[in-house]
Amino acid sequence: MSSTASGRNGTWRNWGGNVAARPAREVTPASVEELSGAIRRAAEDGLKVKAVGSGHSFTSIAATDGVLIRPQLLTGIRNIDRDAMTVTVEAGTPLKRLNMALAREGLSLTNMGDIMEQTVSGATSTGTHGTGRESASIAAQIKGLELVTADGSVLSCSEKENPEVFAAARIGLGALGIVTAITFAVEPIFLLSAREEPMPFDKVLADFDELWAENEHFEFYWFPHTGNTNTKRNNRSAGPEKPVGQVAGWFEDEFLSNGVFQVAQWVGRAAPATIPSIARISSKALSARTYTDIPYKVFTSPRRVRFMEMEYAVPREAVVETLRELKAMIDRSGLRVSFPVEVRTAPADDITLSTASGRDSAYIAVHMVKGTPYQRYFTAAERIFTAHEGRPHWGKVHTRDAEYFAQVYPRFGEFTALRDRLDPDRRFQNDYLRRVLGA
């Protein structure tokens, strides 16, 4: 587990190390009944309740001084329905374990993010996503979920059962109850061919619409202080499998992306003036490569360098303009940014508080290595994103509040009304939810 807690009254910390909490007590329920009991006892003691996954959120969305629920015993696959092509999985299951278990069964999710340390409920509750022309976030692949609400009762939700709860709870921010199981749509496992190649920043922006339209999954990384990007196109393939060779894979993924990258971050932290030169070298170090493998081996990669991250969804048609503004801001600011900017897309979906709710979206993520002052960079970037009615990722650094969200989410009131109904006493409230949803 990447979150660490010590002792009975231990301090809980998130993966990024920027959030800490001291819960009154921790509970590790082994069943839904035990979880219901823990929520009812918390109410008797006047304590708030929060479930925490792997702590991969950079916000304090999971922090509490009340009862901290750890879901590591609520893991594993409950059921695979090959007629309906769904899998029902316990909420505490890490994505990594789900992906590997599905692959053994000859099945796969359609799309996924690039990190798979998170639990399924943590990832979906915060709107974690990959990139896709037609296929959307992990939450958009949910067909049903089981939710324990503030009074300890268990709700089953789907398009047919409690549909208004289903519309919101797929990305519920932990505000509506505690998710105990999720049913995902799956499909027979398939092969993806990945084509990674450097491309000039100006060319990517000029050709962005075509690159998006011609590929099932397009994303790119731009290296600030340079005109260089690394692009990645993933498309379905008839095969044969051609995995990345072990030596090449180790060199590209471990040595270049994690090893050299870590050293570059250390040097950059010690001597910020060297960052533009390092960026030019590292943006040229990656060479073009293609490989074909099963989805989770193509979509996901290990992340060993700890960082802080802010990510905003802007309307897809605004992405090129937003990136031009971001580049101009970095160029004139004197900022030294050693971490590439990541750009992905998602189609519109119908989830109340999804960052892609009702609009085709592009995601722009800015990062700083852990331990580097990031506020000035993130504040300047956020100013650009919000000017384009950007919606921040619920689990990444941002400064927005309920007043802002009511403007950029047409269905915001629908979510808060549902919360009033399901959690009138705010059993699942914390400081973060008070800020983003209002009191």
Short mmCIF file of C-alpha atoms in Angstrom, two decimals:
data_model
loop_
_atom_site.label_atom_id
_atom_site.label_comp_id
_atom_site.label_asym_id
_atom_site.label_seq_id
_atom_site.Cartn_x
_atom_site.Cartn_y
_atom_site.Cartn_z
CA MET A 1 0.00 0.00 0.00
CA SER A 2 1.29 3.41 -0.84
CA SER A 3 -0.53 5.11 2.01
CA THR A 4 1.16 4.68 5.35
CA ALA A 5 -0.40 4.63 8.78
CA SER A 6 1.31 3.65 11.98
CA GLY A 7 -0.20 2.46 15.25
CA ARG A 8 -3.76 2.77 16.48
CA ASN A 9 -3.74 6.55 16.56
CA GLY A 10 -1.40 6.73 13.60
CA THR A 11 -1.15 9.53 11.09
CA TRP A 12 -2.42 8.70 7.64
CA ARG A 13 -0.52 10.20 4.68
CA ASN A 14 -1.35 10.22 0.98
CA TRP A 15 0.95 9.00 -1.81
CA GLY A 16 2.20 12.50 -2.67
CA GLY A 17 3.02 13.17 1.00
CA ASN A 18 1.20 16.53 0.95
CA VAL A 19 -1.86 15.46 2.98
CA ALA A 20 -1.85 14.04 6.51
CA ALA A 21 -4.70 13.17 8.84
CA ARG A 22 -5.09 11.77 12.36
CA PRO A 23 -8.32 9.75 12.46
CA ALA A 24 -9.99 9.04 15.81
CA ARG A 25 -10.10 5.38 14.80
CA GLU A 26 -9.46 3.08 11.88
CA VAL A 27 -11.73 0.25 10.82
CA THR A 28 -10.91 -2.52 8.34
CA PRO A 29 -14.29 -4.18 7.67
CA ALA A 30 -14.30 -7.73 6.30
CA SER A 31 -17.85 -7.51 4.95
CA VAL A 32 -20.54 -5.06 3.87
CA GLU A 33 -22.42 -5.82 7.13
CA GLU A 34 -19.36 -4.88 9.19
CA LEU A 35 -19.03 -1.65 7.21
CA SER A 36 -22.71 -0.78 7.83
CA GLY A 37 -22.15 -1.39 11.55
CA ALA A 38 -19.07 0.84 11.58
CA ILE A 39 -21.05 3.69 9.97
CA ARG A 40 -23.90 3.33 12.48
CA ARG A 41 -21.43 3.32 15.40
CA ALA A 42 -19.71 6.42 14.02
CA ALA A 43 -23.10 8.16 13.98
CA GLU A 44 -23.72 7.19 17.62
CA ASP A 45 -20.31 8.65 18.55
CA GLY A 46 -20.88 11.79 16.46
CA LEU A 47 -17.92 11.01 14.18
CA LYS A 48 -17.51 11.61 10.46
CA VAL A 49 -16.60 8.67 8.20
CA LYS A 50 -14.21 8.43 5.21
CA ALA A 51 -13.03 5.46 3.18
CA VAL A 52 -9.47 5.65 1.86
CA GLY A 53 -7.92 3.63 -0.96
CA SER A 54 -4.26 3.80 -1.89
CA GLY A 55 -4.01 7.52 -1.10
CA HIS A 56 -3.28 8.42 -4.71
CA SER A 57 -5.28 11.66 -4.58
CA PHE A 58 -3.29 14.87 -4.17
CA THR A 59 -6.28 16.59 -2.55
CA SER A 60 -7.53 15.95 1.00
CA ILE A 61 -10.63 14.23 -0.42
CA ALA A 62 -10.07 11.15 1.82
CA ALA A 63 -8.78 12.90 4.95
CA THR A 64 -10.76 12.69 8.18
CA ASP A 65 -10.34 13.16 11.92
CA GLY A 66 -13.25 10.75 12.43
CA VAL A 67 -13.46 7.10 11.38
CA LEU A 68 -11.10 6.05 8.61
CA ILE A 69 -12.37 3.00 6.71
CA ARG A 70 -9.66 0.89 5.09
CA PRO A 71 -11.05 -1.38 2.39
CA GLN A 72 -8.20 -3.85 1.96
CA LEU A 73 -10.33 -6.82 3.08
CA LEU A 74 -13.09 -5.88 0.62
CA THR A 75 -11.18 -7.12 -2.41
CA GLY A 76 -11.47 -9.63 -5.20
CA ILE A 77 -13.89 -10.52 -7.96
CA ARG A 78 -17.42 -11.38 -6.81
CA ASN A 79 -18.85 -12.45 -10.11
CA ILE A 80 -18.14 -12.64 -13.85
CA ASP A 81 -21.23 -12.64 -16.07
CA ARG A 82 -20.17 -13.75 -19.54
CA ASP A 83 -23.65 -13.28 -21.01
CA ALA A 84 -23.91 -9.67 -19.89
CA MET A 85 -20.11 -9.22 -20.28
CA THR A 86 -19.70 -7.67 -16.84
CA VAL A 87 -17.48 -8.26 -13.84
CA THR A 88 -18.46 -7.35 -10.28
CA VAL A 89 -15.52 -6.51 -8.06
CA GLU A 90 -15.16 -5.51 -4.40
CA ALA A 91 -14.40 -1.83 -3.93
CA GLY A 92 -10.97 -2.20 -2.29
CA THR A 93 -9.50 -4.21 -5.18
CA PRO A 94 -6.45 -2.49 -6.69
CA LEU A 95 -6.78 -1.83 -10.44
CA LYS A 96 -3.56 -3.80 -10.91
CA ARG A 97 -5.16 -6.93 -9.44
CA LEU A 98 -8.37 -6.43 -11.41
CA ASN A 99 -6.47 -6.06 -14.70
CA MET A 100 -4.39 -9.19 -14.07
CA ALA A 101 -7.38 -11.25 -12.94
CA LEU A 102 -9.41 -10.20 -15.99
CA ALA A 103 -6.52 -11.04 -18.33
CA ARG A 104 -6.38 -14.56 -16.87
CA GLU A 105 -10.09 -14.87 -17.69
CA GLY A 106 -9.52 -13.59 -21.26
CA LEU A 107 -11.26 -10.29 -20.50
CA SER A 108 -10.33 -6.60 -20.29
CA LEU A 109 -11.68 -3.16 -19.53
CA THR A 110 -12.03 -1.07 -22.70
CA ASN A 111 -9.92 1.83 -21.42
CA MET A 112 -7.90 2.72 -18.33
CA GLY A 113 -5.58 5.32 -16.85
CA ASP A 114 -1.80 5.09 -16.87
CA ILE A 115 -1.39 4.26 -13.16
CA MET A 116 -2.86 1.11 -11.64
CA GLU A 117 -1.96 1.35 -7.96
CA GLN A 118 -5.36 2.82 -7.05
CA THR A 119 -8.32 0.86 -5.72
CA VAL A 120 -11.27 0.56 -8.11
CA SER A 121 -13.50 2.68 -5.89
CA GLY A 122 -10.87 5.36 -5.27
CA ALA A 123 -10.10 5.62 -8.97
CA THR A 124 -13.74 5.82 -10.07
CA SER A 125 -14.93 8.09 -7.24
CA THR A 126 -12.43 10.77 -8.30
CA GLY A 127 -12.96 10.38 -12.06
CA THR A 128 -9.65 8.73 -13.01
CA HIS A 129 -9.33 8.35 -16.79
CA GLY A 130 -6.99 7.50 -19.61
CA THR A 131 -7.29 8.89 -23.11
CA GLY A 132 -9.76 7.93 -25.81
CA ARG A 133 -11.65 9.09 -28.85
CA GLU A 134 -14.78 7.02 -28.12
CA SER A 135 -13.95 5.26 -24.85
CA ALA A 136 -14.24 7.30 -21.69
CA SER A 137 -13.12 7.24 -18.04
CA ILE A 138 -13.05 4.16 -15.82
CA ALA A 139 -16.28 5.36 -14.13
CA ALA A 140 -18.04 5.57 -17.50
CA GLN A 141 -17.52 1.79 -17.83
CA ILE A 142 -19.54 1.13 -14.65
CA LYS A 143 -22.81 -0.78 -15.12
CA GLY A 144 -23.79 -1.05 -11.48
CA LEU A 145 -22.60 -0.26 -7.99
CA GLU A 146 -23.35 -1.06 -4.38
CA LEU A 147 -23.36 1.84 -1.95
CA VAL A 148 -23.65 1.92 1.85
CA THR A 149 -25.37 5.17 2.81
CA ALA A 150 -25.25 7.30 5.96
CA ASP A 151 -27.87 5.28 7.86
CA GLY A 152 -26.01 2.03 7.15
CA SER A 153 -28.43 0.79 4.50
CA VAL A 154 -27.17 -0.83 1.28
CA LEU A 155 -28.30 0.59 -2.07
CA SER A 156 -27.89 -1.20 -5.40
CA CYS A 157 -27.64 1.27 -8.27
CA SER A 158 -27.76 0.89 -12.04
CA GLU A 159 -29.58 2.46 -14.99
CA LYS A 160 -32.68 0.49 -13.87
CA GLU A 161 -32.29 0.52 -10.07
CA ASN A 162 -31.99 3.90 -8.31
CA PRO A 163 -30.99 5.53 -11.62
CA GLU A 164 -30.66 9.03 -10.15
CA VAL A 165 -28.15 7.72 -7.60
CA PHE A 166 -26.35 5.80 -10.36
CA ALA A 167 -26.02 9.00 -12.44
CA ALA A 168 -24.09 10.66 -9.62
CA ALA A 169 -22.46 7.90 -7.56
CA ARG A 170 -20.22 6.61 -10.35
CA ILE A 171 -18.09 9.69 -9.58
CA GLY A 172 -19.42 10.35 -6.10
CA LEU A 173 -16.37 11.96 -4.43
CA GLY A 174 -17.14 9.86 -1.34
CA ALA A 175 -19.98 12.32 -0.61
CA LEU A 176 -22.99 10.05 -1.14
CA GLY A 177 -21.91 6.94 0.75
CA ILE A 178 -19.22 4.28 0.72
CA VAL A 179 -18.98 2.19 -2.43
CA THR A 180 -18.58 -1.51 -1.58
CA ALA A 181 -18.76 -3.16 -5.01
CA ILE A 182 -18.62 -2.07 -8.65
CA THR A 183 -19.89 -3.85 -11.77
CA PHE A 184 -17.84 -2.97 -14.86
CA ALA A 185 -18.56 -3.64 -18.51
CA VAL A 186 -15.78 -5.83 -19.92
CA GLU A 187 -14.97 -7.25 -23.33
CA PRO A 188 -12.94 -10.16 -24.68
CA ILE A 189 -9.26 -9.34 -24.27
CA PHE A 190 -7.73 -7.64 -27.32
CA LEU A 191 -4.38 -6.41 -28.56
CA LEU A 192 -3.26 -2.81 -28.79
CA SER A 193 -0.44 -1.55 -30.97
CA ALA A 194 1.36 1.38 -29.42
CA ARG A 195 3.34 3.80 -31.53
CA GLU A 196 5.45 6.22 -29.54
CA GLU A 197 7.38 8.90 -31.38
CA PRO A 198 8.82 12.34 -30.82
CA MET A 199 7.08 15.19 -32.68
CA PRO A 200 7.59 18.97 -32.62
CA PHE A 201 5.16 20.78 -30.30
CA ASP A 202 3.96 23.09 -33.10
CA LYS A 203 3.24 20.14 -35.36
CA VAL A 204 1.21 18.34 -32.68
CA LEU A 205 -0.88 21.46 -32.15
CA ALA A 206 -1.34 22.08 -35.87
CA ASP A 207 -2.38 18.46 -36.47
CA PHE A 208 -4.17 17.85 -33.16
CA ASP A 209 -7.65 17.33 -34.65
CA GLU A 210 -6.34 14.77 -37.14
CA LEU A 211 -4.20 12.95 -34.57
CA TRP A 212 -7.26 12.75 -32.32
CA ALA A 213 -9.62 11.63 -35.12
CA GLU A 214 -7.28 9.01 -36.60
CA ASN A 215 -6.44 7.19 -33.36
CA GLU A 216 -8.51 5.34 -30.81
CA HIS A 217 -6.22 6.58 -28.03
CA PHE A 218 -3.96 9.58 -28.60
CA GLU A 219 -1.88 11.40 -25.98
CA PHE A 220 1.32 13.36 -25.83
CA TYR A 221 3.85 14.76 -23.40
CA TRP A 222 5.32 18.20 -23.98
CA PHE A 223 8.65 19.07 -22.37
CA PRO A 224 8.53 22.71 -21.18
CA HIS A 225 11.45 24.92 -22.26
CA THR A 226 11.62 22.90 -25.50
CA GLY A 227 9.64 22.61 -28.71
CA ASN A 228 9.62 18.82 -28.28
CA THR A 229 6.90 16.32 -27.45
CA ASN A 230 6.63 12.57 -27.23
CA THR A 231 3.39 11.31 -28.79
CA LYS A 232 1.65 8.02 -28.09
CA ARG A 233 -0.98 6.39 -30.31
CA ASN A 234 -2.71 3.20 -29.20
CA ASN A 235 -4.94 1.37 -31.67
CA ARG A 236 -6.47 -2.09 -31.73
CA SER A 237 -4.49 -4.65 -33.61
CA ALA A 238 -5.11 -8.08 -35.13
CA GLY A 239 -1.67 -9.06 -33.84
CA PRO A 240 0.70 -10.75 -33.57
CA GLU A 241 1.79 -9.83 -30.04
CA LYS A 242 5.11 -7.96 -30.07
CA PRO A 243 5.78 -6.95 -26.47
CA VAL A 244 8.50 -4.46 -25.65
CA GLY A 245 11.71 -6.52 -25.32
CA GLN A 246 12.82 -6.88 -21.71
CA VAL A 247 16.06 -4.97 -22.17
CA ALA A 248 14.45 -2.24 -24.27
CA GLY A 249 11.51 -2.14 -21.86
CA TRP A 250 13.79 -1.80 -18.87
CA PHE A 251 15.83 0.90 -20.62
CA GLU A 252 12.84 2.96 -21.81
CA ASP A 253 10.50 2.52 -18.85
CA GLU A 254 12.73 2.00 -15.85
CA PHE A 255 16.01 3.66 -16.77
CA LEU A 256 14.83 6.57 -18.91
CA SER A 257 11.35 7.21 -17.48
CA ASN A 258 12.10 6.43 -13.85
CA GLY A 259 15.89 6.22 -13.34
CA VAL A 260 17.42 9.00 -15.44
CA PHE A 261 14.24 10.97 -14.88
CA GLN A 262 14.73 10.75 -11.10
CA VAL A 263 18.35 11.91 -11.40
CA ALA A 264 17.29 14.76 -13.69
CA GLN A 265 14.72 15.80 -11.07
CA TRP A 266 17.37 15.78 -8.32
CA VAL A 267 19.76 17.86 -10.41
CA GLY A 268 16.93 20.21 -11.35
CA ARG A 269 15.97 20.66 -7.71
CA ALA A 270 19.55 21.38 -6.70
CA ALA A 271 20.31 23.67 -9.67
CA PRO A 272 17.11 24.98 -11.31
CA ALA A 273 19.12 26.90 -13.93
CA THR A 274 20.11 23.57 -15.51
CA ILE A 275 16.49 22.49 -16.11
CA PRO A 276 16.05 23.85 -19.67
CA SER A 277 19.23 22.01 -20.79
CA ILE A 278 18.18 18.81 -19.03
CA ALA A 279 14.73 19.10 -20.63
CA ARG A 280 16.25 19.40 -24.10
CA ILE A 281 18.39 16.31 -23.49
CA SER A 282 15.66 14.17 -21.92
CA SER A 283 13.07 15.15 -24.54
CA LYS A 284 15.50 13.87 -27.20
CA ALA A 285 16.52 10.73 -25.29
CA LEU A 286 13.30 8.91 -26.09
CA SER A 287 13.36 7.33 -29.51
CA ALA A 288 10.42 6.11 -31.59
CA ARG A 289 9.19 2.59 -30.84
CA THR A 290 6.19 0.39 -31.57
CA TYR A 291 4.95 -2.64 -29.68
CA THR A 292 1.77 -4.75 -29.47
CA ASP A 293 0.41 -6.25 -26.26
CA ILE A 294 -2.71 -6.78 -24.14
CA PRO A 295 -4.36 -3.53 -22.98
CA TYR A 296 -3.10 -3.09 -19.42
CA LYS A 297 0.49 -3.67 -20.54
CA VAL A 298 0.13 -0.86 -23.09
CA PHE A 299 -2.05 1.61 -21.18
CA THR A 300 -0.26 1.53 -17.83
CA SER A 301 3.30 2.14 -16.71
CA PRO A 302 5.05 2.20 -13.34
CA ARG A 303 5.45 5.55 -11.56
CA ARG A 304 8.40 5.54 -9.17
CA VAL A 305 9.17 9.25 -9.18
CA ARG A 306 6.88 10.94 -6.64
CA PHE A 307 5.30 14.17 -7.82
CA MET A 308 2.56 16.73 -7.26
CA GLU A 309 -0.04 17.14 -9.98
CA MET A 310 -2.76 19.48 -11.17
CA GLU A 311 -5.00 18.45 -14.07
CA TYR A 312 -7.86 20.30 -15.73
CA ALA A 313 -10.39 19.20 -18.35
CA VAL A 314 -11.08 21.91 -20.92
CA PRO A 315 -13.54 21.69 -23.83
CA ARG A 316 -11.76 19.69 -26.53
CA GLU A 317 -12.01 22.52 -29.05
CA ALA A 318 -10.12 24.81 -26.61
CA VAL A 319 -7.09 22.56 -26.04
CA VAL A 320 -4.72 24.01 -28.66
CA GLU A 321 -5.36 27.59 -27.53
CA THR A 322 -4.98 26.59 -23.86
CA LEU A 323 -1.63 24.88 -24.55
CA ARG A 324 -0.34 27.88 -26.48
CA GLU A 325 -1.19 30.09 -23.50
CA LEU A 326 0.46 27.65 -21.10
CA LYS A 327 3.67 27.62 -23.16
CA ALA A 328 3.73 31.43 -23.43
CA MET A 329 3.22 31.71 -19.66
CA ILE A 330 6.10 29.30 -18.88
CA ASP A 331 8.41 30.99 -21.41
CA ARG A 332 7.95 34.46 -19.93
CA SER A 333 7.64 33.49 -16.25
CA GLY A 334 11.18 32.48 -15.41
CA LEU A 335 9.70 29.25 -13.99
CA ARG A 336 11.88 26.15 -14.31
CA VAL A 337 9.65 23.17 -15.09
CA SER A 338 11.41 19.80 -15.24
CA PHE A 339 8.32 17.59 -15.58
CA PRO A 340 6.54 17.08 -18.91
CA VAL A 341 2.97 18.34 -19.43
CA GLU A 342 0.59 15.47 -20.26
CA VAL A 343 -2.32 15.91 -22.72
CA ARG A 344 -5.18 13.39 -23.16
CA THR A 345 -8.82 13.39 -24.32
CA ALA A 346 -12.21 11.90 -23.43
CA PRO A 347 -15.63 11.90 -25.09
CA ALA A 348 -18.61 13.48 -23.33
CA ASP A 349 -20.34 11.23 -20.76
CA ASP A 350 -23.56 11.36 -18.71
CA ILE A 351 -22.13 11.26 -15.16
CA THR A 352 -23.25 14.25 -13.08
CA LEU A 353 -19.82 15.44 -11.84
CA SER A 354 -17.57 13.79 -14.41
CA THR A 355 -14.96 16.20 -15.75
CA ALA A 356 -16.27 15.16 -19.20
CA SER A 357 -19.94 15.49 -18.20
CA GLY A 358 -21.88 16.68 -21.25
CA ARG A 359 -18.85 17.85 -23.21
CA ASP A 360 -16.01 16.38 -25.27
CA SER A 361 -12.93 17.12 -23.21
CA ALA A 362 -9.18 17.40 -23.33
CA TYR A 363 -7.06 16.99 -20.21
CA ILE A 364 -3.94 19.00 -19.49
CA ALA A 365 -1.86 17.87 -16.53
CA VAL A 366 1.01 19.82 -15.00
CA HIS A 367 3.40 18.18 -12.54
CA MET A 368 6.24 19.13 -10.22
CA VAL A 369 8.55 16.62 -8.58
CA LYS A 370 7.78 16.07 -4.88
CA GLY A 371 9.64 18.54 -2.69
CA THR A 372 9.85 21.31 -5.32
CA PRO A 373 7.80 24.48 -4.73
CA TYR A 374 4.86 24.09 -7.11
CA GLN A 375 2.42 26.82 -6.05
CA ARG A 376 3.57 29.54 -8.44
CA TYR A 377 3.49 27.26 -11.49
CA PHE A 378 0.16 25.64 -10.57
CA THR A 379 -1.48 29.00 -9.75
CA ALA A 380 -0.45 30.47 -13.11
CA ALA A 381 -1.57 27.32 -14.95
CA GLU A 382 -4.89 27.26 -13.08
CA ARG A 383 -5.59 30.85 -14.11
CA ILE A 384 -5.30 29.77 -17.77
CA PHE A 385 -7.40 26.61 -17.29
CA THR A 386 -10.23 28.38 -15.48
CA ALA A 387 -10.42 31.08 -18.17
CA HIS A 388 -11.48 28.21 -20.47
CA GLU A 389 -14.11 26.94 -17.98
CA GLY A 390 -11.78 24.13 -17.01
CA ARG A 391 -12.91 21.44 -14.59
CA PRO A 392 -10.19 20.17 -12.23
CA HIS A 393 -9.65 16.46 -11.59
CA TRP A 394 -11.28 15.78 -8.20
CA GLY A 395 -8.20 14.00 -6.91
CA LYS A 396 -5.55 16.48 -8.02
CA VAL A 397 -4.38 19.86 -6.71
CA HIS A 398 -6.78 22.76 -7.37
CA THR A 399 -8.21 25.76 -5.50
CA ARG A 400 -11.81 25.79 -6.84
CA ASP A 401 -14.93 25.86 -4.67
CA ALA A 402 -18.67 25.13 -4.90
CA GLU A 403 -19.43 28.55 -6.36
CA TYR A 404 -17.09 27.86 -9.29
CA PHE A 405 -18.35 24.31 -9.81
CA ALA A 406 -21.96 25.49 -9.94
CA GLN A 407 -20.92 27.54 -13.00
CA VAL A 408 -18.95 24.86 -14.90
CA TYR A 409 -21.20 21.86 -14.10
CA PRO A 410 -24.75 22.35 -15.44
CA ARG A 411 -25.98 19.49 -13.20
CA PHE A 412 -24.17 20.56 -10.03
CA GLY A 413 -27.44 21.25 -8.18
CA GLU A 414 -28.65 17.76 -9.04
CA PHE A 415 -25.65 16.30 -7.20
CA THR A 416 -25.99 18.47 -4.09
CA ALA A 417 -29.74 17.77 -3.87
CA LEU A 418 -29.05 14.03 -3.97
CA ARG A 419 -26.42 14.44 -1.26
CA ASP A 420 -28.97 16.30 0.90
CA ARG A 421 -31.26 13.30 0.52
CA LEU A 422 -28.68 10.52 1.09
CA ASP A 423 -26.52 12.22 3.72
CA PRO A 424 -28.59 14.91 5.45
CA ASP A 425 -26.37 14.89 8.57
CA ARG A 426 -23.16 15.05 6.49
CA ARG A 427 -21.74 11.83 7.92
CA PHE A 428 -19.31 11.72 4.97
CA GLN A 429 -18.36 15.39 5.10
CA ASN A 430 -14.78 16.64 5.41
CA ASP A 431 -13.04 19.96 4.74
CA TYR A 432 -12.50 19.16 1.07
CA LEU A 433 -16.15 18.31 0.42
CA ARG A 434 -17.26 21.39 2.35
CA ARG A 435 -15.18 23.48 -0.04
CA VAL A 436 -16.12 21.80 -3.34
CA LEU A 437 -19.79 21.02 -2.64
CA GLY A 438 -20.67 23.77 -0.15
CA ALA A 439 -21.96 23.27 3.37
#
